C-alpha cells in the first residue's frame, strides 16, 4: 500500500510540475524525432512528386541532413513566384515548433486537389517548409536532457552548444543583453556571424531563393513578434508588419479563443543575431517569430501536451494561409 501511494505521489509530481519532465528522457511520444521528421518529409515528397521538391541544404554539426520541403506547382522548377519560408525546430526543447510546420506541409499537399483556396496558394507561391533547423539539439533533448536549447557544437572547456537564434549575421553581437559571448550561456551567439553549419546552410539557401516573407516557429509564450528584435527602435515597415501580425492573431483566436499577443521586442525581450532581423534586414521581407503556447511557465512552459498538438496546429492554420495570401499577386 505504501508503495502504491509512493508511486501515485511521484506520478502527481511528474504531471503537476513541468520541471520534472526534464527527466523523461528517451520518449518523444506523438512528437517527431529527427528520423520520424525525415520519414514524413520523404513520404510527402514520394506521394506528391509534382508538388514537392525535398532538398537537404546542408548538414548539422553532428552530420544530420537539414531538410527543406519546397511546395509549389511545378515544384521542380524555379519560378518567379513569392518565396515564403515556414521554419521550426530552431531550439531543441521547443518540440511543438516542429509539429506545426510539418502538419502544414501535409495539410497543403493532402488538400491541394480538393480545396481551391489551398490550390491557389500553392500555385501562386513557392513555399519552403523547414520543420527542423536543429536536429542534433532535438535528439539530445529527447534522449538526454529535455531542457536542452542550443545545438551540440563543442565549444571547448566542457561547454556545448550555440543558440541558433543568436548566430545570424545582422547586428550579430549588437550587445550582450540580446545575446551572450559566454559559451556556457543559453544564448551563446557563437564565435562569429553564421559560424554554425545550420544557420549558414539556411542563409545560403535563402540567398539563392530570396524570401518575400518568413515565419519562424518557437515556443513558448503565445506571441507573434516582428522586427526589430535587437533594438527598441521601430523597423521601417513596423506598421505593415503589425497589421499582418494582428490579422494572424485575430484568425487564431477565432479558432481557439486563445489570444496571441503581437508586437516587437517590447512584448518579449531583446534578441540580436536573430533570424527575423536577418531576413527583414537583408531582404526587407516581413518576418515573424511565432511563439506557440503555452502562454506561461505555470501552464506548462516548453512542455506542450501531446493532446495540444492538433489544437495548436488548427489555430495556426488560418494564420498561415492568410500569411501566404498576403504575398500573392492580386488580380
Ligand atoms: Zn525558441
mmCIF file of N, CA, C and O and ligand atoms in Angstrom, residues 91 94 149 218-219, ligand 1:
data_model
loop_
_atom_site.group_PDB
_atom_site.id
_atom_site.type_symbol
_atom_site.label_atom_id
_atom_site.label_comp_id
_atom_site.label_asym_id
_atom_site.label_seq_id
_atom_site.Cartn_x
_atom_site.Cartn_y
_atom_site.Cartn_z
ATOM 1 N N UNK A 91 15.171 25.794 -31.653
ATOM 2 C CA UNK A 91 15.582 25.472 -30.281
ATOM 3 C C UNK A 91 15.133 24.060 -29.925
ATOM 4 O O UNK A 91 13.983 23.678 -30.146
ATOM 5 N N UNK A 94 11.889 22.920 -27.998
ATOM 6 C CA UNK A 94 10.625 23.504 -28.440
ATOM 7 C C UNK A 94 9.958 22.575 -29.451
ATOM 8 O O UNK A 94 9.799 22.892 -30.628
ATOM 9 N N UNK A 149 18.518 23.481 -25.223
ATOM 10 C CA UNK A 149 18.050 24.548 -26.117
ATOM 11 C C UNK A 149 18.918 24.710 -27.361
ATOM 12 O O UNK A 149 18.419 24.879 -28.470
ATOM 13 N N UNK A 218 8.582 29.072 -32.711
ATOM 14 C CA UNK A 218 9.233 28.762 -31.432
ATOM 15 C C UNK A 218 8.136 28.483 -30.418
ATOM 16 O O UNK A 218 6.952 28.606 -30.714
ATOM 17 N N UNK A 219 8.522 28.122 -29.215
ATOM 18 C CA UNK A 219 7.640 28.213 -28.073
ATOM 19 C C UNK A 219 8.522 28.357 -26.830
ATOM 20 O O UNK A 219 9.724 28.058 -26.916
HETATM 21 ZN ZN1 LIG B 1 12.908 29.312 -29.395
#
